[in-house]
Short mmCIF file of C-alpha atoms in Angstrom, two decimals:
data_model
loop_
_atom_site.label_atom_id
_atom_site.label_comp_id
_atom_site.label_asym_id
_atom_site.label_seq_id
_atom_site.Cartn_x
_atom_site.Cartn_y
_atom_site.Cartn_z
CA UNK A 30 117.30 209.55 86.94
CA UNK A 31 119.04 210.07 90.38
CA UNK A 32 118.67 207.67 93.10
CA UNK A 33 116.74 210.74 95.00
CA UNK A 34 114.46 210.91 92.42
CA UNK A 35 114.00 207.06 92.57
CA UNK A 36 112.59 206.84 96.37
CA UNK A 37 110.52 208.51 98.44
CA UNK A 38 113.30 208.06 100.77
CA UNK A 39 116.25 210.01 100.23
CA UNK A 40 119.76 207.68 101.23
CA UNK A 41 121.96 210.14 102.91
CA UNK A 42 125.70 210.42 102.44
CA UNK A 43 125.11 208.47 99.32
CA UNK A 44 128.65 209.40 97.50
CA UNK A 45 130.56 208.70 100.61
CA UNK A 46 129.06 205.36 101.25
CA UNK A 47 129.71 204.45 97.71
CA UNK A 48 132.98 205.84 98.16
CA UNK A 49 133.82 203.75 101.22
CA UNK A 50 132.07 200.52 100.02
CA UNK A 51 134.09 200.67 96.32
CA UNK A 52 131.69 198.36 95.38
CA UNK A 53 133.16 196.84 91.35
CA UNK A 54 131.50 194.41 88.93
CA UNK A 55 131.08 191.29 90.49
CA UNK A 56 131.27 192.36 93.84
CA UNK A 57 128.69 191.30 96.55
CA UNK A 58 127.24 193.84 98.99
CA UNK A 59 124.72 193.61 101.20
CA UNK A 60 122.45 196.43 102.28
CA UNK A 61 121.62 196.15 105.60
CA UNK A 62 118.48 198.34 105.76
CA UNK A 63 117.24 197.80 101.85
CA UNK A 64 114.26 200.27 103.09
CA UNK A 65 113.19 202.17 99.41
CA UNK A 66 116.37 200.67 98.06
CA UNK A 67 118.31 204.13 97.73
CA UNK A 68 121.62 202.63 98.37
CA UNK A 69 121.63 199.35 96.67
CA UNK A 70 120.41 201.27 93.23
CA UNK A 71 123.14 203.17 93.30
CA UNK A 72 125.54 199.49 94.73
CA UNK A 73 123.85 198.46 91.61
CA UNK A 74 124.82 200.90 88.68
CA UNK A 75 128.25 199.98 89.30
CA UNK A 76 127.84 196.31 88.42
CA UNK A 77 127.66 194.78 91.90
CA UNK A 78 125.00 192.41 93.00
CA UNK A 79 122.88 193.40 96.61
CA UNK A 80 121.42 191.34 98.92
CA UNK A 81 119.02 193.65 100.51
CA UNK A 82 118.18 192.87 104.23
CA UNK A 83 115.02 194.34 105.83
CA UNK A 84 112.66 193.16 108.26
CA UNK A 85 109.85 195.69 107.62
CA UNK A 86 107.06 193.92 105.05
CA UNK A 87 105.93 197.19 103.38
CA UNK A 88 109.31 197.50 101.55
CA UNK A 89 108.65 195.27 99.31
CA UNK A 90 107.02 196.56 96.59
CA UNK A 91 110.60 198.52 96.29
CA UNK A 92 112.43 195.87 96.57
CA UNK A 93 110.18 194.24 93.48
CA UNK A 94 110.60 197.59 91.22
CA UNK A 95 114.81 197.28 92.13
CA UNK A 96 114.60 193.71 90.88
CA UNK A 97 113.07 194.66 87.66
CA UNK A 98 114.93 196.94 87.17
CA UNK A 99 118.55 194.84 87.70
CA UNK A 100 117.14 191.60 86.67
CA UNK A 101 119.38 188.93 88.52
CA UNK A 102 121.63 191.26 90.35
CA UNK A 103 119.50 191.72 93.26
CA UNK A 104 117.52 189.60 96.24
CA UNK A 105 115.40 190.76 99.59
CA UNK A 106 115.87 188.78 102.44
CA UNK A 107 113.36 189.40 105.39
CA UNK A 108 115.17 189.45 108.50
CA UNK A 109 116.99 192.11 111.17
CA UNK A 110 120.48 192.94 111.23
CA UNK A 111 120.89 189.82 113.69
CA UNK A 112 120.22 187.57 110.69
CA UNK A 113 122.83 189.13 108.36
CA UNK A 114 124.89 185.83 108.27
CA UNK A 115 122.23 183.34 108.16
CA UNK A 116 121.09 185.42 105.10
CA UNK A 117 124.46 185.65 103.45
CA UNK A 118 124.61 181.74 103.73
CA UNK A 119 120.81 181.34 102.12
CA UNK A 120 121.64 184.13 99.15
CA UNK A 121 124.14 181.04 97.84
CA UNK A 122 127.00 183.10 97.39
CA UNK A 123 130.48 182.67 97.62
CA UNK A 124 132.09 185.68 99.00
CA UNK A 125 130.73 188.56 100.66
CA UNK A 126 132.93 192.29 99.73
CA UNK A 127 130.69 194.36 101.60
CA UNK A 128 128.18 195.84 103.68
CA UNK A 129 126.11 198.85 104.73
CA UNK A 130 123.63 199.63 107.61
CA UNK A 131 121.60 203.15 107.69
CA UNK A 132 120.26 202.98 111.36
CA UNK A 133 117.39 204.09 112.59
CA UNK A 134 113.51 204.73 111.84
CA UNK A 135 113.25 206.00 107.94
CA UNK A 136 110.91 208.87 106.39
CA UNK A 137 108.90 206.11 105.13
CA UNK A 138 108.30 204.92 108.11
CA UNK A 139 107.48 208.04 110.40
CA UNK A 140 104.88 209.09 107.13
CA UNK A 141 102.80 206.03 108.02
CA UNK A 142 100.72 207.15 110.25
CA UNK A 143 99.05 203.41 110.89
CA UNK A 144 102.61 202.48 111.88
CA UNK A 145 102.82 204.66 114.93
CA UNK A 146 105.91 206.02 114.70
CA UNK A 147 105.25 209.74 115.10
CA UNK A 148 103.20 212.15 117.19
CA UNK A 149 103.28 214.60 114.21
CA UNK A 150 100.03 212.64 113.15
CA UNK A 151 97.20 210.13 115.27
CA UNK A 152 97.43 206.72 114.63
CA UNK A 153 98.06 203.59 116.53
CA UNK A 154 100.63 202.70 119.31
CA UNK A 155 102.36 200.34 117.46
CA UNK A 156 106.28 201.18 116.06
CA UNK A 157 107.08 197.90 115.01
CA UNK A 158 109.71 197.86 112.34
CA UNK A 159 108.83 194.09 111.54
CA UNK A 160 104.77 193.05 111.57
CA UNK A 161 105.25 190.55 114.52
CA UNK A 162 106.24 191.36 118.67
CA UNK A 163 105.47 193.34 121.12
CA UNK A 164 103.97 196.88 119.80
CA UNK A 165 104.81 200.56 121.71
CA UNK A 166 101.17 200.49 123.30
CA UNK A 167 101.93 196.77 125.09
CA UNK A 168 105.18 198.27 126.46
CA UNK A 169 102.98 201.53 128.09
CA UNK A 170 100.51 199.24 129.17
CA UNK A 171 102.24 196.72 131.19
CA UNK A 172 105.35 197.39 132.08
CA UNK A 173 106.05 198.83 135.64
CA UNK A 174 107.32 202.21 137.06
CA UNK A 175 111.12 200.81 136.92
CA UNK A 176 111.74 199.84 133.42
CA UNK A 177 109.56 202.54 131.72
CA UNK A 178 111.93 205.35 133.68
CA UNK A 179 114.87 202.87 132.51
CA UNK A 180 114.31 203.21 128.98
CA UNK A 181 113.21 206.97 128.82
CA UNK A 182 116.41 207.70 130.71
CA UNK A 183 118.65 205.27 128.59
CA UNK A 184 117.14 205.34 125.05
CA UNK A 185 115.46 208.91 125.02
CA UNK A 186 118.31 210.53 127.74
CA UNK A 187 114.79 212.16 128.82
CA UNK A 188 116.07 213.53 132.64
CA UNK A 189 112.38 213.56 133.69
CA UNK A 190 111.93 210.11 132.63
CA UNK A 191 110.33 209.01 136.33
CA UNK A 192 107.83 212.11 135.76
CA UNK A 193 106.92 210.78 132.45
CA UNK A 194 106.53 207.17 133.82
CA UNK A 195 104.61 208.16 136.64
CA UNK A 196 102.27 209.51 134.31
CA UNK A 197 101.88 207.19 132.06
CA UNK A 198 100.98 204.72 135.04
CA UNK A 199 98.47 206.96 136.55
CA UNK A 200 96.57 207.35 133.23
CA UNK A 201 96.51 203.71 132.09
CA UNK A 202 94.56 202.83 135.33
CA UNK A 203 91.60 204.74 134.02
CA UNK A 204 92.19 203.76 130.03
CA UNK A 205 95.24 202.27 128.30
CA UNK A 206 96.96 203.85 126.18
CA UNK A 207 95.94 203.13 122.27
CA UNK A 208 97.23 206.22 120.17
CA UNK A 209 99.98 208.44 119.23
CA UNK A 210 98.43 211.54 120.44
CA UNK A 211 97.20 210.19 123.42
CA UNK A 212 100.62 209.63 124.26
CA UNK A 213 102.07 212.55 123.35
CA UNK A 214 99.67 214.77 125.48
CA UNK A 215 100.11 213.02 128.18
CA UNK A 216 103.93 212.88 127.98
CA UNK A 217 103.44 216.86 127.25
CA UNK A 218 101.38 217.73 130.36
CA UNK A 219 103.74 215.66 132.54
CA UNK A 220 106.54 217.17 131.23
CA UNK A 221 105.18 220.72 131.71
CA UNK A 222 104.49 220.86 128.02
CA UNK A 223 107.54 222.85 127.04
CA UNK A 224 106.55 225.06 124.73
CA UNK A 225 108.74 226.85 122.41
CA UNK A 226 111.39 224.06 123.29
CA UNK A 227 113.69 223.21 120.10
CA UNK A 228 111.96 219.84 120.14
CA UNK A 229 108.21 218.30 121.05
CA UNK A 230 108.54 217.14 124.73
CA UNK A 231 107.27 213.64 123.82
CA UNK A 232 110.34 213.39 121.30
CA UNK A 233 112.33 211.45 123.49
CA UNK A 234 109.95 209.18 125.27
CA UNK A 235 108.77 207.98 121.55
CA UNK A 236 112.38 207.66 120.65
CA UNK A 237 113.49 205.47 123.79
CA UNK A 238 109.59 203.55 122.87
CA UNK A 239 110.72 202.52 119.30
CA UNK A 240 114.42 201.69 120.44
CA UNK A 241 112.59 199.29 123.11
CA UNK A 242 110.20 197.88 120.90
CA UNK A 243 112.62 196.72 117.95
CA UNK A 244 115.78 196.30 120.38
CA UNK A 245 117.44 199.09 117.83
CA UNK A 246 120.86 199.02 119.72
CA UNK A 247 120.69 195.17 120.48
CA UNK A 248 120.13 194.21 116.75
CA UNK A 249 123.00 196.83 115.67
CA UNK A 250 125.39 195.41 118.06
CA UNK A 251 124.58 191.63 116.81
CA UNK A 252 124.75 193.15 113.16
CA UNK A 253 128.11 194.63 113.26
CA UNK A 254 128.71 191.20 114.24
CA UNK A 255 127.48 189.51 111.90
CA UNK A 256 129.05 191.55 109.17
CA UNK A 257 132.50 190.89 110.90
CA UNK A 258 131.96 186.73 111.21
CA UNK A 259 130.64 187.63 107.41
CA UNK A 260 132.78 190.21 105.30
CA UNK A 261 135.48 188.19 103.12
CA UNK A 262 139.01 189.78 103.94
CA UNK A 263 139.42 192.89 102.11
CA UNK A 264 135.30 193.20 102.20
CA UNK A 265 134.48 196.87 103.11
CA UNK A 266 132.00 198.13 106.23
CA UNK A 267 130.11 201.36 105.93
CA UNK A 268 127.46 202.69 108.82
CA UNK A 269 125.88 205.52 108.81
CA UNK A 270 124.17 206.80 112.14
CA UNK A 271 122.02 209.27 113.39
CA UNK A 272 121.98 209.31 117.06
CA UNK A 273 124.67 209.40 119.49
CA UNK A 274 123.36 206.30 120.81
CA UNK A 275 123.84 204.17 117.87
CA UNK A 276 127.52 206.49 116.81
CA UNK A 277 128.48 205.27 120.59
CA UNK A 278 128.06 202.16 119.78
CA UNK A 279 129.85 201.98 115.79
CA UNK A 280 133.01 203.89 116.94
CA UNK A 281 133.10 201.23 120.05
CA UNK A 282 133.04 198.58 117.92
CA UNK A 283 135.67 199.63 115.29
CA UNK A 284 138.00 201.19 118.10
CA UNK A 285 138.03 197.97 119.50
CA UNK A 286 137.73 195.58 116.32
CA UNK A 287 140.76 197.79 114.91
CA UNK A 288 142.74 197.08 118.21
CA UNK A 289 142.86 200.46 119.35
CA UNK A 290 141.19 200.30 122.99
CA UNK A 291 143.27 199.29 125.77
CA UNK A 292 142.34 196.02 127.70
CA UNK A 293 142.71 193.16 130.52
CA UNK A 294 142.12 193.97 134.10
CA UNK A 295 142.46 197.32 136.40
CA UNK A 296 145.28 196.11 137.48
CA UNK A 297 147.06 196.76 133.99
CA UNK A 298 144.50 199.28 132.28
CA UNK A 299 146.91 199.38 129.14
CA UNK A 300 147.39 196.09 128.28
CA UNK A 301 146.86 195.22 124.73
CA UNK A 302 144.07 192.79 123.58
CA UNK A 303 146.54 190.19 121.92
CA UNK A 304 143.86 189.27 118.82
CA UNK A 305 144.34 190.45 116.03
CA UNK A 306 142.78 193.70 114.78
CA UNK A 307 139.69 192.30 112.52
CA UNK A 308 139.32 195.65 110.96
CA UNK A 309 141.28 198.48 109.98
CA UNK A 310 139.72 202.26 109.40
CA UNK A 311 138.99 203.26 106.27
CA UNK A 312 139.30 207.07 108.04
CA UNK A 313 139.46 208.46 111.21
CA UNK A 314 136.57 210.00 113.08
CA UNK A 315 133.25 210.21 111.51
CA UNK A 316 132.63 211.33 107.76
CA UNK A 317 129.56 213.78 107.85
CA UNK A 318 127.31 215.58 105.12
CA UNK A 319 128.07 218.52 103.17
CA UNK A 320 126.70 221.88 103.77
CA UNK A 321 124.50 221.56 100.01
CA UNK A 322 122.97 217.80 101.64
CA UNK A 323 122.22 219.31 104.67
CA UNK A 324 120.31 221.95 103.29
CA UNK A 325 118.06 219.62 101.02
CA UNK A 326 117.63 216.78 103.39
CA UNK A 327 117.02 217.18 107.10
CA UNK A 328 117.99 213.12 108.42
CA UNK A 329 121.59 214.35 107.38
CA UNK A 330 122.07 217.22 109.47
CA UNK A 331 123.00 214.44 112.51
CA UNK A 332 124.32 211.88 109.93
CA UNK A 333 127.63 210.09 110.73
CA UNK A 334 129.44 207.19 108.22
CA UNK A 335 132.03 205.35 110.18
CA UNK A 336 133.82 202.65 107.41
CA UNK A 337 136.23 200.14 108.07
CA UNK A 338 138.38 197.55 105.88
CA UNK A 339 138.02 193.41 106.95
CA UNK A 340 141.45 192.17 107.46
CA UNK A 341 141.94 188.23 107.60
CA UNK A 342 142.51 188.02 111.65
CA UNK A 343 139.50 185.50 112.98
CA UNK A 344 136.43 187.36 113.83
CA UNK A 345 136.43 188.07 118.01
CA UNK A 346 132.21 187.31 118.23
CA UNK A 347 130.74 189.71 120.83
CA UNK A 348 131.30 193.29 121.41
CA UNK A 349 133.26 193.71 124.17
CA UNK A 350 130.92 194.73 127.41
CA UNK A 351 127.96 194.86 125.62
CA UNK A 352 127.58 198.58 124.71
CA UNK A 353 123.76 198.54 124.54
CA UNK A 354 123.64 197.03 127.82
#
C-alpha cells in the first residue's frame, strides 16, 4: 500500500523529500508537521526512526496507527515548530540526521468544518492549529481598525484590506462575528463580491486570519531555527512551501545560512558576513512537482521543496531582520 493510500492527506513532493532527506537505517528524522503521518511512513520504510512534531490534538489517532505499525521506530511530540529542539532533547536521542516541515493549513484540516478553517462550509470562527489561544473570531472581535488592515495587507496581500476592516468593524457593533459564513459574506459584500474572480474574495482575509492566529510565519522562522541549533553536521533540511510568504521566508534563510547574502552596513553593502556558512544547498532554486502530481493533487500545483545540507560551522540563532516581521 502507497503512502497516498495510507492518509486522507496526500504528502506532496513525497519522492523528492525522500530524496533530499536520504534518510538510512538508523538515521533520526524528525517530521516537523507529522499531520496524517504521510511523510514519516514513507521516513519509515527505509529503516529510519521519526520523531513526529505536531501541535494539532486530532492527529493523533494517526500518529497511534504509525506506531503500530513501526513498533519502536516512531514517537509524537505535541508542540509547534518553535519547540523542535526542546523535543529533540526529550525524544532521548543522540544525534539528529534530519528534518522536514510541510507548511501551512492541511486537507485535514480545512475538511473540519468545526475547526473553522474554510468558508467552503459553516462552522465556527476558530482556526486554531493547536486546541489552546486566541481563536479567528477573538481576533475580528477585538482588535482595532489598524492591525486588522495590517494583517489582511501583510498575510492575505488583500489591497482592499482597510475596506474589509472597515467592515468587519461596522458589523461587529451590531453582532460579533461567530461563523465562517458570516465572515465570508461580509468580507464578500465589502469587497464588491467579485464574482467570477479566479478565487472567493474572502480567500485572503481567512488566509492572513489563520496566519495571525497560529503566528504561521513566526513559528517557521523559530523552526528553521531550531532545526539549525538541532541537525547533527551532515543532518539534511527539507521544506516544502506553499505560499510565497512562507517560500520568502525558506530561501531567506538558506541564502543567508549558506553565506550567500551580502552584509554589514550601507556604507559597505557587499561585505561578507564572516560566520561560517551553517548550511550548504542541496540544489539551487526551488524543486517543484511534476506535471502527473499536479494533476492528481491540487496543494502541489504551488508546492516548493527548498533542502539544504548542515555543515559543522556554529549555528548563527536568529534570522537575520526578522523576515516575518
Amino acid at each position: 500500500m502507497t503512502p497516498h493510500a495510507e492518509a486522507p492527506h496526500a504528502p506532496v513532493l513525497l519522492a523528492e523529500v525522500i530524496q533530499a532527506l536520504a534518510p538510512a537505517p538508523g538515521d533520526v528524522v524528525i517530521d516537523a508537521t507529522f499531520g496524517a503521518g504521510g511523510y514519516t511512513r514513507a521516513i519509515l520504510k527505509t529503516g529510519a526512526q521519526v520523531i513526529g512534531l505536531d501541535r494539532d490534538p486530532t492527529v493523533q489517532p494517526h500518529a497511534d496507527a504509525v506506531a503500530h505499525d513501526f513498533p519502536g521506530q516512531f514517537q509524537l511530540i505535541r508542540t509547534p515548530f518553535s519547540g523542535l529542539t526542546s523535543a529533540f532533547a526529550d525524544s532521548g536521542k543522540a544525534r539528529l540526521d534530519g528534518a522536514v516541515f510541510d507548511i501551512g493549513v492541511s486537507s485535514m484540516q480545512l475538511d473540519q468544518a468545526e475547526r473553522g478553517f474554510s468558508f467552503m462550509r459553516d462552522g465556527p470562527l476558530d482556526m486554531r492549529m493547536s486546541d489552546d489561544g486566541a481563536t479567528a473570531a477573538d481576533v475580528v472581535n477585538t482588535w482595532d481598525h489598524g492591525p486588522l488592515a495590517h494583517i489582511f495587507k501583510l498575510y492575505g496581500e488583500e489591497r482592499q484590506s482597510g475596506r474589509v476592516a472597515t467592515a468587519i468593524l461596522r458589523r461587529r457593533v451590531e453582532q460579533p462575528f461567530t461563523r465562517t459564513l458570516d465572515l465570508a459574506e461580509v468580507v464578500e459584500k465589502a469587497l464588491g463580491g467579485r464574482r467570477g474572480a479566479p478565487i472567493h474574495p474572502a480567500t485572503r482575509v481567512f488566509q492572513a486570519l489563520r496566519i495571525a492566529v497560529n503566528d504561521e510565519l513566526g513559528e517557521l522562522e523559530r523552526g528553521l531555527e531550531a532545526a539549525e541549533a538541532t541537525l547533527a553536521p551532515g543532518g539534511r533540511l527539507a521544506v516544502v512551501t506553499f505560499h510565497s510568504l512562507e517560500d520568502r521566508i525558506v530561501k531567506a534563510f538558506m541564502t543567508e545560512r549558506t553565506g550567500n547574502s551580502p552584509a554589514g552596513s550601507r556604507h559597505a553593502p557587499m561585505a561578507v558576513d564572516p560566520r561560517k556558512p551553517s548550511f550548504t544547498l542541496q540544489f539551487k532554486g526551488a524543486r517543484e512537482a511534476g506535471d502527473e502530481e499536479r494533476s492528481t493533487n491540487p496543494r502541489a500545483r504551488s508546492a516548493k521543496l527548498r533542502a539544504a545540507v548542515r555543515t559543522d560551522a556554529p549555528a548563527w540563532g536568529k534570522i537575520g531582520g526578522g523576515v516575518a516581521a
